[in-house]
N, CA and C atoms as an extended XYZ file, in Angstrom:
273
Properties=species:S:1:pos:R:3:atomname:S:1:resname:S:1:resid:I:1 pbc="F F F"
N         2.090       -3.258      -10.316 N   LEU     1
C         2.994       -2.479       -9.482 CA  LEU     1
C         4.417       -3.017       -9.601 C   LEU     1
N         4.543       -4.335       -9.581 N   LEU     2
C         5.869       -4.937       -9.703 CA  LEU     2
C         6.480       -4.592      -11.054 C   LEU     2
N         5.677       -4.622      -12.099 N   LEU     3
C         6.177       -4.286      -13.430 CA  LEU     3
C         6.681       -2.846      -13.469 C   LEU     3
N         5.953       -1.920      -12.844 N   LEU     4
C         6.413       -0.530      -12.808 CA  LEU     4
C         7.766       -0.412      -12.119 C   LEU     4
N         7.930       -1.149      -11.027 N   LEU     5
C         9.198       -1.082      -10.298 CA  LEU     5
C        10.335       -1.721      -11.096 C   LEU     5
N        10.039       -2.773      -11.835 N   LEU     6
C        11.070       -3.378      -12.683 CA  LEU     6
C        11.447       -2.448      -13.834 C   LEU     6
N        10.462       -1.781      -14.406 N   LEU     7
C        10.746       -0.820      -15.469 CA  LEU     7
C        11.552        0.355      -14.942 C   LEU     7
N        11.269        0.743      -13.698 N   ARG     8
C        11.951        1.876      -13.071 CA  ARG     8
C        13.406        1.556      -12.732 C   ARG     8
N        13.631        0.380      -12.172 N   GLY     9
C        14.977        0.026      -11.732 CA  GLY     9
C        15.307        0.649      -10.393 C   GLY     9
N        16.538        0.494       -9.973 N   GLY    10
C        16.968        1.047       -8.696 CA  GLY    10
C        18.426        0.737       -8.431 C   GLY    10
N        18.805        0.725       -7.146 N   LYS    11
C        20.206        0.482       -6.772 CA  LYS    11
C        20.676       -0.918       -7.170 C   LYS    11
N        19.838       -1.924       -6.909 N   GLY    12
C        20.258       -3.303       -7.134 CA  GLY    12
C        19.993       -3.834       -8.525 C   GLY    12
N        19.102       -3.192       -9.265 N   LEU    13
C        18.714       -3.678      -10.588 CA  LEU    13
C        18.529       -2.486      -11.513 C   LEU    13
N        19.252       -2.456      -12.628 N   PRO    14
C        19.057       -1.329      -13.546 CA  PRO    14
C        17.679       -1.376      -14.192 C   PRO    14
N        17.220       -0.236      -14.646 N   SER    15
C        15.928       -0.128      -15.313 CA  SER    15
C        15.888       -1.030      -16.531 C   SER    15
N        14.775       -1.730      -16.720 N   LEU    16
C        14.625       -2.579      -17.901 CA  LEU    16
C        14.537       -1.749      -19.178 C   LEU    16
N        14.172       -0.488      -19.041 N   LEU    17
C        14.084        0.407      -20.201 CA  LEU    17
C        15.274        1.353      -20.299 C   LEU    17
N        16.245        1.185      -19.406 N   GLY    18
C        17.445        2.013      -19.440 CA  GLY    18
C        17.299        3.394      -18.839 C   GLY    18
N        16.262        3.616      -18.017 N   PHE    19
C        16.093        4.922      -17.383 CA  PHE    19
C        17.179        5.133      -16.333 C   PHE    19
N        17.764        6.323      -16.276 N   PRO    20
C        18.769        6.580      -15.241 CA  PRO    20
C        18.113        6.696      -13.861 C   PRO    20
N        18.827        6.206      -12.852 N   THR    21
C        18.321        6.310      -11.483 CA  THR    21
C        18.180        7.779      -11.108 C   THR    21
N        17.054        8.121      -10.501 N   CYS    22
C        16.719        9.467      -10.052 CA  CYS    22
C        16.457       10.456      -11.182 C   CYS    22
N        16.261        9.958      -12.403 N   GLY    23
C        15.879       10.821      -13.515 CA  GLY    23
C        14.373       11.080      -13.470 C   GLY    23
N        13.890       11.849      -14.411 N   ALA    24
C        12.471       12.204      -14.445 CA  ALA    24
C        11.590       10.962      -14.630 C   ALA    24
N        11.975       10.060      -15.513 N   ALA    25
C        11.182        8.846      -15.752 CA  ALA    25
C        11.183        7.956      -14.512 C   ALA    25
N        12.312        7.894      -13.822 N   TYR    26
C        12.427        7.107      -12.586 CA  TYR    26
C        11.397        7.587      -11.565 C   TYR    26
N        11.328        8.893      -11.366 N   TRP    27
C        10.403        9.435      -10.370 CA  TRP    27
C         8.957        9.367      -10.841 C   TRP    27
N         8.727        9.473      -12.135 N   ALA    28
C         7.365        9.337      -12.661 CA  ALA    28
C         6.851        7.913      -12.430 C   ALA    28
N         7.686        6.911      -12.698 N   LEU    29
C         7.289        5.522      -12.459 CA  LEU    29
C         7.123        5.249      -10.965 C   LEU    29
N         7.957        5.873      -10.137 N   THR    30
C         7.816        5.728       -8.690 CA  THR    30
C         6.477        6.305       -8.234 C   THR    30
N         6.127        7.484       -8.745 N   ALA    31
C         4.850        8.109       -8.385 CA  ALA    31
C         3.668        7.251       -8.841 C   ALA    31
N         3.763        6.677      -10.034 N   LEU    32
C         2.702        5.785      -10.511 CA  LEU    32
C         2.560        4.560       -9.616 C   LEU    32
N         3.681        3.985       -9.200 N   ALA    33
C         3.640        2.804       -8.334 CA  ALA    33
C         3.035        3.144       -6.971 C   ALA    33
N         3.438        4.258       -6.393 N   VAL    34
C         2.901        4.670       -5.091 CA  VAL    34
C         1.409        4.981       -5.220 C   VAL    34
N         1.027        5.671       -6.281 N   GLY    35
C        -0.383        5.964       -6.517 CA  GLY    35
C        -1.204        4.696       -6.706 C   GLY    35
N        -0.657        3.731       -7.441 N   GLY    36
C        -1.340        2.457       -7.635 CA  GLY    36
C        -1.501        1.696       -6.337 C   GLY    36
N        -0.479        1.731       -5.517 N   LEU    37
C        -0.546        1.069       -4.214 CA  LEU    37
C        -1.581        1.741       -3.316 C   LEU    37
N        -1.624        3.056       -3.333 N   ALA    38
C        -2.626        3.786       -2.542 CA  ALA    38
C        -4.037        3.464       -3.028 C   ALA    38
N        -4.220        3.405       -4.345 N   LEU    39
C        -5.533        3.078       -4.901 CA  LEU    39
C        -5.960        1.668       -4.488 C   LEU    39
N        -5.034        0.705       -4.559 N   CYS    40
C        -5.346       -0.667       -4.127 CA  CYS    40
C        -5.754       -0.689       -2.659 C   CYS    40
N        -5.069        0.081       -1.847 N   SER    41
C        -5.374        0.129       -0.420 CA  SER    41
C        -6.769        0.699       -0.165 C   SER    41
N        -7.105        1.779       -0.855 N   VAL    42
C        -8.423        2.393       -0.686 CA  VAL    42
C        -9.519        1.441       -1.159 C   VAL    42
N        -9.324        0.800       -2.306 N   LEU    43
C       -10.326       -0.128       -2.829 CA  LEU    43
C       -10.500       -1.339       -1.925 C   LEU    43
N        -9.407       -1.844       -1.374 N   ALA    44
C        -9.506       -2.981       -0.451 CA  ALA    44
C       -10.262       -2.572        0.814 C   ALA    44
N        -9.984       -1.379        1.326 N   GLY    45
C       -10.695       -0.895        2.511 CA  GLY    45
C       -12.186       -0.752        2.255 C   GLY    45
N       -12.536       -0.209        1.091 N   ARG    46
C       -13.960       -0.069        0.750 CA  ARG    46
C       -14.635       -1.435        0.620 C   ARG    46
N       -13.913       -2.385        0.049 N   SER    47
C       -14.461       -3.734       -0.100 CA  SER    47
C       -14.709       -4.370        1.265 C   SER    47
N       -13.748       -4.206        2.168 N   LEU    48
C       -13.911       -4.770        3.512 CA  LEU    48
C       -15.063       -4.125        4.267 C   LEU    48
N       -15.195       -2.812        4.134 N   VAL    49
C       -16.300       -2.104        4.802 CA  VAL    49
C       -17.632       -2.568        4.214 C   VAL    49
N       -17.715       -2.665        2.893 N   GLY    50
C       -18.944       -3.115        2.249 CA  GLY    50
C       -19.310       -4.535        2.634 C   GLY    50
N       -18.324       -5.422        2.686 N   ARG    51
C       -18.573       -6.802        3.078 CA  ARG    51
C       -19.007       -6.879        4.537 C   ARG    51
N       -18.410       -6.056        5.378 N   SER    52
C       -18.773       -6.028        6.792 CA  SER    52
C       -20.210       -5.550        6.970 C   SER    52
N       -20.596       -4.542        6.184 N   ARG    53
C       -21.972       -4.036        6.264 CA  ARG    53
C       -22.966       -5.076        5.763 C   ARG    53
N       -22.581       -5.834        4.720 N   ALA    54
C       -23.473       -6.864        4.175 CA  ALA    54
C       -23.699       -7.984        5.186 C   ALA    54
N       -22.710       -8.217        6.035 N   LEU    55
C       -22.807       -9.274        7.040 CA  LEU    55
C       -23.142       -8.705        8.411 C   LEU    55
N       -23.825       -7.562        8.448 N   SER    56
C       -24.046       -6.868        9.719 CA  SER    56
C       -24.860       -7.689       10.714 C   SER    56
N       -25.654       -8.650       10.249 N   GLY    57
C       -26.415       -9.485       11.173 CA  GLY    57
C       -25.596      -10.619       11.758 C   GLY    57
N       -24.368      -10.758       11.281 N   MET    58
C       -23.494      -11.833       11.726 CA  MET    58
C       -23.013      -11.584       13.158 C   MET    58
N       -22.826      -12.650       13.906 N   SER    59
C       -22.268      -12.480       15.253 CA  SER    59
C       -20.742      -12.510       15.142 C   SER    59
N       -20.120      -11.604       15.839 N   TYR    60
C       -18.663      -11.506       15.802 CA  TYR    60
C       -18.062      -12.313       16.939 C   TYR    60
N       -16.901      -12.895       16.669 N   SER    61
C       -16.148      -13.573       17.713 CA  SER    61
C       -15.177      -12.580       18.334 C   SER    61
N       -14.659      -12.914       19.492 N   LYS    62
C       -13.688      -12.051       20.152 CA  LYS    62
C       -12.450      -11.927       19.252 C   LYS    62
N       -12.033      -10.704       19.026 N   GLY    63
C       -10.858      -10.451       18.200 CA  GLY    63
C       -11.164      -10.186       16.736 C   GLY    63
N       -12.407      -10.405       16.288 N   ASP    64
C       -12.771      -10.109       14.904 CA  ASP    64
C       -12.724       -8.601       14.665 C   ASP    64
N       -12.269       -8.210       13.488 N   VAL    65
C       -12.234       -6.789       13.128 CA  VAL    65
C       -13.603       -6.398       12.591 C   VAL    65
N       -14.159       -5.350       13.133 N   ARG    66
C       -15.419       -4.796       12.635 CA  ARG    66
C       -15.060       -3.602       11.749 C   ARG    66
N       -15.027       -3.869       10.443 N   TRP    67
C       -14.555       -2.860        9.505 CA  TRP    67
C       -15.538       -1.711        9.357 C   TRP    67
N       -15.017       -0.512        9.460 N   SER    68
C       -15.754        0.715        9.217 CA  SER    68
C       -14.805        1.628        8.437 C   SER    68
N       -15.304        2.701        7.851 N   PRO    69
C       -14.381        3.604        7.152 CA  PRO    69
C       -13.248        4.100        8.062 C   PRO    69
N       -13.541        4.355        9.322 N   ALA    70
C       -12.499        4.838       10.243 CA  ALA    70
C       -11.457        3.751       10.519 C   ALA    70
N       -11.903        2.512       10.687 N   VAL    71
C       -10.966        1.409       10.945 CA  VAL    71
C       -10.094        1.174        9.712 C   VAL    71
N       -10.686        1.236        8.519 N   ALA    72
C        -9.916        1.056        7.286 CA  ALA    72
C        -8.884        2.169        7.120 C   ALA    72
N        -9.266        3.411        7.408 N   ALA    73
C        -8.324        4.536        7.306 CA  ALA    73
C        -7.201        4.381        8.325 C   ALA    73
N        -7.529        3.917        9.528 N   ASP    74
C        -6.512        3.700       10.548 CA  ASP    74
C        -5.542        2.602       10.114 C   ASP    74
N        -6.054        1.537        9.512 N   ALA    75
C        -5.189        0.452        9.037 CA  ALA    75
C        -4.248        0.961        7.954 C   ALA    75
N        -4.761        1.802        7.036 N   ARG    76
C        -3.907        2.390        5.987 CA  ARG    76
C        -2.817        3.253        6.612 C   ARG    76
N        -3.192        4.104        7.553 N   ALA    77
C        -2.213        5.002        8.186 CA  ALA    77
C        -1.138        4.215        8.928 C   ALA    77
N        -1.549        3.171        9.636 N   ARG    78
C        -0.568        2.357       10.363 CA  ARG    78
C         0.368        1.634        9.408 C   ARG    78
N        -0.166        1.149        8.292 N   THR    79
C         0.663        0.459        7.303 CA  THR    79
C         1.699        1.404        6.725 C   THR    79
N         1.278        2.611        6.382 N   ILE    80
C         2.217        3.602        5.844 CA  ILE    80
C         3.281        3.934        6.879 C   ILE    80
N         2.866        4.156        8.118 N   HIS    81
C         3.816        4.488        9.188 CA  HIS    81
C         4.846        3.377        9.377 C   HIS    81
N         4.382        2.143        9.454 N   HIS    82
C         5.314        1.036        9.684 CA  HIS    82
C         6.216        0.802        8.474 C   HIS    82
N         5.688        1.011        7.280 N   GLY    83
C         6.521        0.895        6.081 CA  GLY    83
C         7.637        1.923        6.071 C   GLY    83
N         7.323        3.134        6.466 N   ARG    84
C         8.361        4.176        6.548 CA  ARG    84
C         9.389        3.842        7.614 C   ARG    84
N         8.927        3.323        8.747 N   ALA    85
C         9.852        2.974        9.833 CA  ALA    85
C        10.819        1.879        9.387 C   ALA    85
N        10.315        0.886        8.667 N   ILE    86
C        11.177       -0.185        8.173 CA  ILE    86
C        12.183        0.366        7.175 C   ILE    86
N        11.737        1.261        6.288 N   ASP    87
C        12.633        1.840        5.301 CA  ASP    87
C        13.740        2.661        5.967 C   ASP    87
N        13.384        3.389        7.022 N   ILE    88
C        14.392        4.186        7.728 CA  ILE    88
C        15.416        3.279        8.397 C   ILE    88
N        14.966        2.161        8.963 N   ARG    89
C        15.894        1.237        9.632 CA  ARG    89
C        16.874        0.592        8.663 C   ARG    89
N        16.460        0.412        7.396 N   ARG    90
C        17.332       -0.216        6.406 CA  ARG    90
C        18.434        0.701        5.942 C   ARG    90
N        18.260        1.998        6.106 N   GLN    91
C        19.250        2.944        5.577 CA  GLN    91
C        20.400        3.148        6.492 C   GLN    91
């Protein structure tokens, strides 16, 4: 993901491949990076749910997260929301 962003470039750093900011290649690399990040998030959520199910006989302590598909989806949604809020505050 970092490599895609370095290849893409932006305001503070020009593209390593010379792509113009906001050109077609810039947005294609941005879409690939966002898609890759979404895929990582989904795979991590599935891994956590699977690990939680494998340890279902385990006793939980107060405050432990009991991962389920709904909890993983909620964590993804909250992360996206907070990321957007931070980006809006920076502008």
